[in-house]
PDB file of C-alpha atoms in Angstrom:
ATOM      1  CA  MET A  98     -21.412   7.252 -27.020  1.00 38.00           C
ATOM      2  CA  LEU A  99     -20.197   5.730 -23.761  1.00 39.00           C
ATOM      3  CA  ALA A 100     -16.495   6.249 -24.411  1.00 41.00           C
ATOM      4  CA  ARG A 101     -15.756   9.166 -22.121  1.00 41.00           C
ATOM      5  CA  ALA A 102     -13.710  12.040 -23.500  1.00 36.00           C
ATOM      6  CA  PHE A 103     -11.807  13.031 -20.382  1.00 36.00           C
ATOM      7  CA  SER A 104      -8.521  14.841 -20.991  1.00 36.00           C
ATOM      8  CA  THR A 105      -6.568  11.615 -20.463  1.00 46.00           C
ATOM      9  CA  SER A 106      -8.944   9.636 -22.654  1.00 58.00           C
ATOM     10  CA  ALA A 107      -8.929  12.081 -25.540  1.00 56.00           C
ATOM     11  CA  SER A 108      -5.143  12.157 -25.594  1.00 66.00           C
ATOM     12  CA  LEU A 109      -5.004   8.366 -25.936  1.00 69.00           C
ATOM     13  CA  ILE A 110      -7.042   8.128 -29.156  1.00 66.00           C
ATOM     14  CA  SER A 111      -4.875   7.126 -32.149  1.00 64.00           C
ATOM     15  CA  ARG A 112      -1.925   6.513 -29.838  1.00 70.00           C
ATOM     16  CA  SER A 113       0.175   3.370 -30.097  1.00 79.00           C
ATOM     17  CA  LEU A 114       1.402   1.579 -27.001  1.00 83.00           C
ATOM     18  CA  SER A 115       4.980   2.334 -25.967  1.00 80.00           C
ATOM     19  CA  PRO A 116       7.463  -0.035 -27.624  1.00 78.00           C
ATOM     20  CA  ALA A 117       9.684   0.260 -24.524  1.00 81.00           C
ATOM     21  CA  ALA A 118       7.010  -1.018 -22.118  1.00 88.00           C
ATOM     22  CA  VAL A 119       7.440  -4.482 -20.652  1.00 94.00           C
ATOM     23  CA  LEU A 120       4.749  -6.483 -18.894  1.00 96.00           C
ATOM     24  CA  HIS A 121       4.912  -9.909 -17.252  1.00 96.00           C
ATOM     25  CA  ARG A 122       2.689 -12.900 -17.886  1.00 95.00           C
ATOM     26  CA  SER A 123       3.092 -16.051 -15.750  1.00 93.00           C
ATOM     27  CA  SER A 124       6.385 -15.020 -14.092  1.00 95.00           C
ATOM     28  CA  PRO A 125       8.890 -12.147 -14.103  1.00 95.00           C
ATOM     29  CA  ALA A 126      10.911 -14.059 -16.694  1.00 96.00           C
ATOM     30  CA  ASP A 127       7.880 -14.364 -19.007  1.00 96.00           C
ATOM     31  CA  THR A 128       7.907 -10.846 -20.439  1.00 96.00           C
ATOM     32  CA  VAL A 129       5.993  -9.297 -23.298  1.00 96.00           C
ATOM     33  CA  HIS A 130       6.059  -5.912 -24.992  1.00 94.00           C
ATOM     34  CA  PRO A 131       2.441  -4.730 -25.137  1.00 93.00           C
ATOM     35  CA  ALA A 132       3.125  -2.828 -28.367  1.00 92.00           C
ATOM     36  CA  GLU A 133       4.044  -6.128 -30.028  1.00 93.00           C
ATOM     37  CA  LEU A 134       1.301  -8.162 -28.357  1.00 94.00           C
ATOM     38  CA  PHE A 135      -1.511  -5.762 -29.198  1.00 93.00           C
ATOM     39  CA  GLY A 136       0.085  -4.637 -32.466  1.00 90.00           C
ATOM     40  CA  SER A 137      -0.226  -8.169 -33.824  1.00 89.00           C
ATOM     41  CA  ALA A 138      -3.963  -8.244 -33.098  1.00 91.00           C
ATOM     42  CA  LYS A 139      -6.346  -6.870 -35.713  1.00 92.00           C
ATOM     43  CA  LYS A 140      -8.744  -5.784 -32.948  1.00 96.00           C
ATOM     44  CA  ALA A 141      -8.082  -6.080 -29.223  1.00 96.00           C
ATOM     45  CA  VAL A 142      -9.466  -5.004 -25.873  1.00 97.00           C
ATOM     46  CA  LEU A 143      -7.159  -4.138 -22.998  1.00 97.00           C
ATOM     47  CA  ILE A 144      -8.838  -4.039 -19.600  1.00 96.00           C
ATOM     48  CA  GLY A 145      -7.195  -2.208 -16.705  1.00 94.00           C
ATOM     49  CA  VAL A 146      -8.176  -3.043 -13.139  1.00 93.00           C
ATOM     50  CA  PRO A 147      -7.248  -1.534  -9.755  1.00 90.00           C
ATOM     51  CA  GLY A 148      -6.399  -4.867  -8.171  1.00 84.00           C
ATOM     52  CA  ALA A 149      -6.454  -8.608  -8.581  1.00 86.00           C
ATOM     53  CA  PHE A 150      -8.784 -10.427  -6.206  1.00 89.00           C
ATOM     54  CA  THR A 151     -10.664  -7.224  -5.352  1.00 81.00           C
ATOM     55  CA  PRO A 152     -14.468  -7.625  -5.255  1.00 78.00           C
ATOM     56  CA  GLY A 153     -15.416  -5.421  -8.228  1.00 81.00           C
ATOM     57  CA  CYS A 154     -12.695  -6.876 -10.419  1.00 82.00           C
ATOM     58  CA  SER A 155     -13.338 -10.501  -9.428  1.00 85.00           C
ATOM     59  CA  LYS A 156     -17.128 -10.548  -9.211  1.00 90.00           C
ATOM     60  CA  THR A 157     -18.152  -8.186 -12.007  1.00 87.00           C
ATOM     61  CA  HIS A 158     -15.521  -6.675 -14.306  1.00 90.00           C
ATOM     62  CA  ILE A 159     -13.501  -9.664 -15.534  1.00 95.00           C
ATOM     63  CA  PRO A 160     -16.405 -12.155 -15.330  1.00 95.00           C
ATOM     64  CA  GLY A 161     -18.330  -9.831 -17.658  1.00 95.00           C
ATOM     65  CA  TYR A 162     -15.635 -10.139 -20.304  1.00 97.00           C
ATOM     66  CA  LEU A 163     -15.654 -13.915 -19.894  1.00 98.00           C
ATOM     67  CA  LYS A 164     -19.453 -13.983 -20.187  1.00 97.00           C
ATOM     68  CA  HIS A 165     -19.389 -11.878 -23.371  1.00 97.00           C
ATOM     69  CA  TYR A 166     -16.264 -13.490 -24.827  1.00 98.00           C
ATOM     70  CA  ASN A 167     -18.047 -15.026 -27.841  1.00 97.00           C
ATOM     71  CA  GLU A 168     -19.888 -11.787 -28.615  1.00 97.00           C
ATOM     72  CA  LEU A 169     -16.599  -9.879 -28.501  1.00 98.00           C
ATOM     73  CA  LYS A 170     -15.069 -12.446 -30.862  1.00 97.00           C
ATOM     74  CA  ASP A 171     -18.073 -12.080 -33.181  1.00 97.00           C
ATOM     75  CA  LYS A 172     -17.360  -8.310 -33.276  1.00 96.00           C
ATOM     76  CA  GLY A 173     -13.809  -9.047 -34.463  1.00 96.00           C
ATOM     77  CA  VAL A 174     -11.921  -8.920 -31.162  1.00 97.00           C
ATOM     78  CA  ASN A 175      -9.114 -11.458 -31.374  1.00 95.00           C
ATOM     79  CA  LEU A 176      -7.224 -10.577 -28.187  1.00 97.00           C
ATOM     80  CA  ILE A 177      -8.373  -9.572 -24.719  1.00 98.00           C
ATOM     81  CA  GLY A 178      -5.782  -8.578 -22.156  1.00 97.00           C
ATOM     82  CA  CYS A 179      -6.103  -7.577 -18.525  1.00 97.00           C
ATOM     83  CA  VAL A 180      -3.441  -5.435 -16.846  1.00 96.00           C
ATOM     84  CA  SER A 181      -3.040  -4.529 -13.193  1.00 94.00           C
ATOM     85  CA  ILE A 182      -0.291  -3.050 -11.049  1.00 91.00           C
ATOM     86  CA  ASN A 183       0.548  -6.366  -9.435  1.00 93.00           C
ATOM     87  CA  ASP A 184       3.223  -9.012  -9.769  1.00 94.00           C
ATOM     88  CA  ALA A 185       3.068 -11.835 -12.306  1.00 96.00           C
ATOM     89  CA  PHE A 186       2.439 -14.517  -9.692  1.00 96.00           C
ATOM     90  CA  VAL A 187      -0.645 -12.718  -8.366  1.00 95.00           C
ATOM     91  CA  MET A 188      -2.014 -12.093 -11.864  1.00 96.00           C
ATOM     92  CA  ASN A 189      -1.381 -15.707 -12.867  1.00 96.00           C
ATOM     93  CA  ALA A 190      -3.085 -17.074  -9.731  1.00 96.00           C
ATOM     94  CA  TRP A 191      -6.002 -14.673 -10.175  1.00 95.00           C
ATOM     95  CA  GLY A 192      -6.439 -15.721 -13.801  1.00 97.00           C
ATOM     96  CA  LYS A 193      -6.555 -19.364 -12.752  1.00 97.00           C
ATOM     97  CA  GLN A 194      -9.053 -18.599  -9.977  1.00 95.00           C
ATOM     98  CA  LEU A 195     -11.291 -16.762 -12.480  1.00 96.00           C
ATOM     99  CA  GLY A 196     -10.904 -19.519 -15.079  1.00 96.00           C
ATOM    100  CA  VAL A 197      -9.761 -17.189 -17.868  1.00 97.00           C
ATOM    101  CA  GLY A 198      -7.903 -19.977 -19.692  1.00 96.00           C
ATOM    102  CA  ASP A 199      -6.804 -18.670 -23.074  1.00 95.00           C
ATOM    103  CA  LYS A 200      -9.682 -16.175 -23.300  1.00 97.00           C
ATOM    104  CA  ILE A 201      -7.960 -13.335 -21.436  1.00 98.00           C
ATOM    105  CA  THR A 202      -4.214 -12.727 -21.292  1.00 97.00           C
ATOM    106  CA  MET A 203      -3.343 -11.711 -17.738  1.00 97.00           C
ATOM    107  CA  LEU A 204      -0.622  -9.040 -17.656  1.00 97.00           C
ATOM    108  CA  ALA A 205       1.292  -7.771 -14.642  1.00 96.00           C
ATOM    109  CA  ASP A 206       2.680  -4.238 -14.483  1.00 95.00           C
ATOM    110  CA  PRO A 207       4.694  -4.687 -11.260  1.00 93.00           C
ATOM    111  CA  GLN A 208       6.014  -1.131 -11.016  1.00 92.00           C
ATOM    112  CA  GLY A 209       3.078   0.563 -12.725  1.00 91.00           C
ATOM    113  CA  LYS A 210       5.226   2.059 -15.472  1.00 92.00           C
ATOM    114  CA  PHE A 211       2.980   0.953 -18.342  1.00 93.00           C
ATOM    115  CA  VAL A 212      -0.226   2.232 -16.732  1.00 92.00           C
ATOM    116  CA  LYS A 213       1.463   5.466 -15.658  1.00 91.00           C
ATOM    117  CA  ASP A 214       2.729   6.044 -19.220  1.00 90.00           C
ATOM    118  CA  LEU A 215      -0.895   5.852 -20.376  1.00 91.00           C
ATOM    119  CA  GLY A 216      -1.907   8.362 -17.691  1.00 89.00           C
ATOM    120  CA  LEU A 217      -4.257   5.778 -16.221  1.00 90.00           C
ATOM    121  CA  ASP A 218      -2.805   5.390 -12.734  1.00 86.00           C
ATOM    122  CA  PHE A 219      -4.093   6.944  -9.509  1.00 70.00           C
ATOM    123  CA  ASP A 220      -3.129   7.107  -5.851  1.00 70.00           C
ATOM    124  CA  ALA A 221      -5.099   4.377  -4.098  1.00 66.00           C
ATOM    125  CA  SER A 222      -2.922   4.384  -0.970  1.00 65.00           C
ATOM    126  CA  ALA A 223      -5.850   4.638   1.417  1.00 61.00           C
ATOM    127  CA  ALA A 224      -7.541   1.461   0.186  1.00 67.00           C
ATOM    128  CA  LEU A 225      -4.989  -0.525  -1.815  1.00 61.00           C
ATOM    129  CA  GLY A 226      -1.614   0.560  -0.433  1.00 55.00           C
ATOM    130  CA  GLY A 227      -0.194   2.603  -3.304  1.00 63.00           C
ATOM    131  CA  TYR A 228      -0.647   3.640  -6.910  1.00 79.00           C
ATOM    132  CA  ARG A 229      -3.004   1.474  -8.945  1.00 79.00           C
ATOM    133  CA  SER A 230      -4.545   1.329 -12.362  1.00 81.00           C
ATOM    134  CA  LYS A 231      -7.785   3.154 -12.951  1.00 91.00           C
ATOM    135  CA  ARG A 232     -10.516   0.810 -14.117  1.00 90.00           C
ATOM    136  CA  PHE A 233     -10.594   1.122 -17.901  1.00 94.00           C
ATOM    137  CA  ALA A 234     -11.020  -0.628 -21.219  1.00 95.00           C
ATOM    138  CA  LEU A 235      -9.160   0.316 -24.376  1.00 94.00           C
ATOM    139  CA  VAL A 236     -10.086  -0.873 -27.843  1.00 95.00           C
ATOM    140  CA  LEU A 237      -7.069  -1.196 -30.108  1.00 94.00           C
ATOM    141  CA  GLU A 238      -7.053  -1.758 -33.841  1.00 94.00           C
ATOM    142  CA  ASP A 239      -3.786  -2.696 -35.511  1.00 91.00           C
ATOM    143  CA  GLY A 240      -1.971  -1.570 -32.356  1.00 89.00           C
ATOM    144  CA  LYS A 241      -3.567   1.885 -32.145  1.00 91.00           C
ATOM    145  CA  ILE A 242      -6.026   2.940 -29.453  1.00 92.00           C
ATOM    146  CA  THR A 243      -9.389   3.678 -31.070  1.00 92.00           C
ATOM    147  CA  LYS A 244     -11.782   3.802 -28.098  1.00 92.00           C
ATOM    148  CA  VAL A 245     -11.236   4.640 -24.452  1.00 92.00           C
ATOM    149  CA  PHE A 246     -13.545   3.753 -21.546  1.00 92.00           C
ATOM    150  CA  VAL A 247     -12.279   5.119 -18.205  1.00 92.00           C
ATOM    151  CA  GLU A 248     -14.336   5.034 -15.033  1.00 87.00           C
ATOM    152  CA  PRO A 249     -14.983   8.633 -13.931  1.00 85.00           C
ATOM    153  CA  ASN A 250     -14.204   7.866 -10.282  1.00 79.00           C
ATOM    154  CA  ASN A 251     -11.281   5.508 -11.144  1.00 68.00           C
ATOM    155  CA  THR A 252     -12.790   2.339  -9.683  1.00 71.00           C
ATOM    156  CA  GLY A 253     -16.505   2.273 -10.540  1.00 70.00           C
ATOM    157  CA  LEU A 254     -18.223  -0.373 -12.584  1.00 85.00           C
ATOM    158  CA  SER A 255     -20.117   1.314 -15.392  1.00 84.00           C
ATOM    159  CA  VAL A 256     -18.276   2.781 -18.377  1.00 91.00           C
ATOM    160  CA  SER A 257     -15.687  -0.001 -18.799  1.00 92.00           C
ATOM    161  CA  LEU A 258     -18.001  -3.014 -18.451  1.00 92.00           C
ATOM    162  CA  ALA A 259     -17.986  -5.531 -21.292  1.00 95.00           C
ATOM    163  CA  GLU A 260     -21.604  -4.764 -22.148  1.00 94.00           C
ATOM    164  CA  ASN A 261     -20.768  -1.105 -22.760  1.00 93.00           C
ATOM    165  CA  VAL A 262     -17.642  -1.859 -24.776  1.00 94.00           C
ATOM    166  CA  LEU A 263     -19.655  -4.277 -26.927  1.00 94.00           C
ATOM    167  CA  LYS A 264     -22.162  -1.537 -27.772  1.00 92.00           C
ATOM    168  CA  GLU A 265     -19.355   0.590 -29.203  1.00 90.00           C
ATOM    169  CA  LEU A 266     -17.685  -2.080 -31.357  1.00 91.00           C
TER     170      LEU A 266
END
């Protein structure tokens, strides 16, 4: 099984997303509660990335989910979201640049509160200027986390790739 059972990961299984959390979509005024968004999906994948427009995120991670979109749908996934500690304008522009359309919902966590609440943040000050999201993928069913894929070194491109998530669905 590729889902890594790190202490953070194990503690997330069966957990629901915080009903108090607020993320932004296309602008700071366009808010969404992730508990409601992912709670309304029968099966969903939430991808966490260290930074919009960064090479690994832009060239490999998100394009992989776009490439395997139909296969994910065939496995019952009816919502894919991508969250990063960035502002809504950056996430919106990045989504347009990647051509996500309605396949992936781009979600901004401008202060990192949502990611921190999940225990999936890390200090990336040296490379990215502050705290960022670890690279991860969560599978949620009826709003509860059922599988956790967190990169062991926070930013790598192995465990959380679409191909590996697909194998576990």
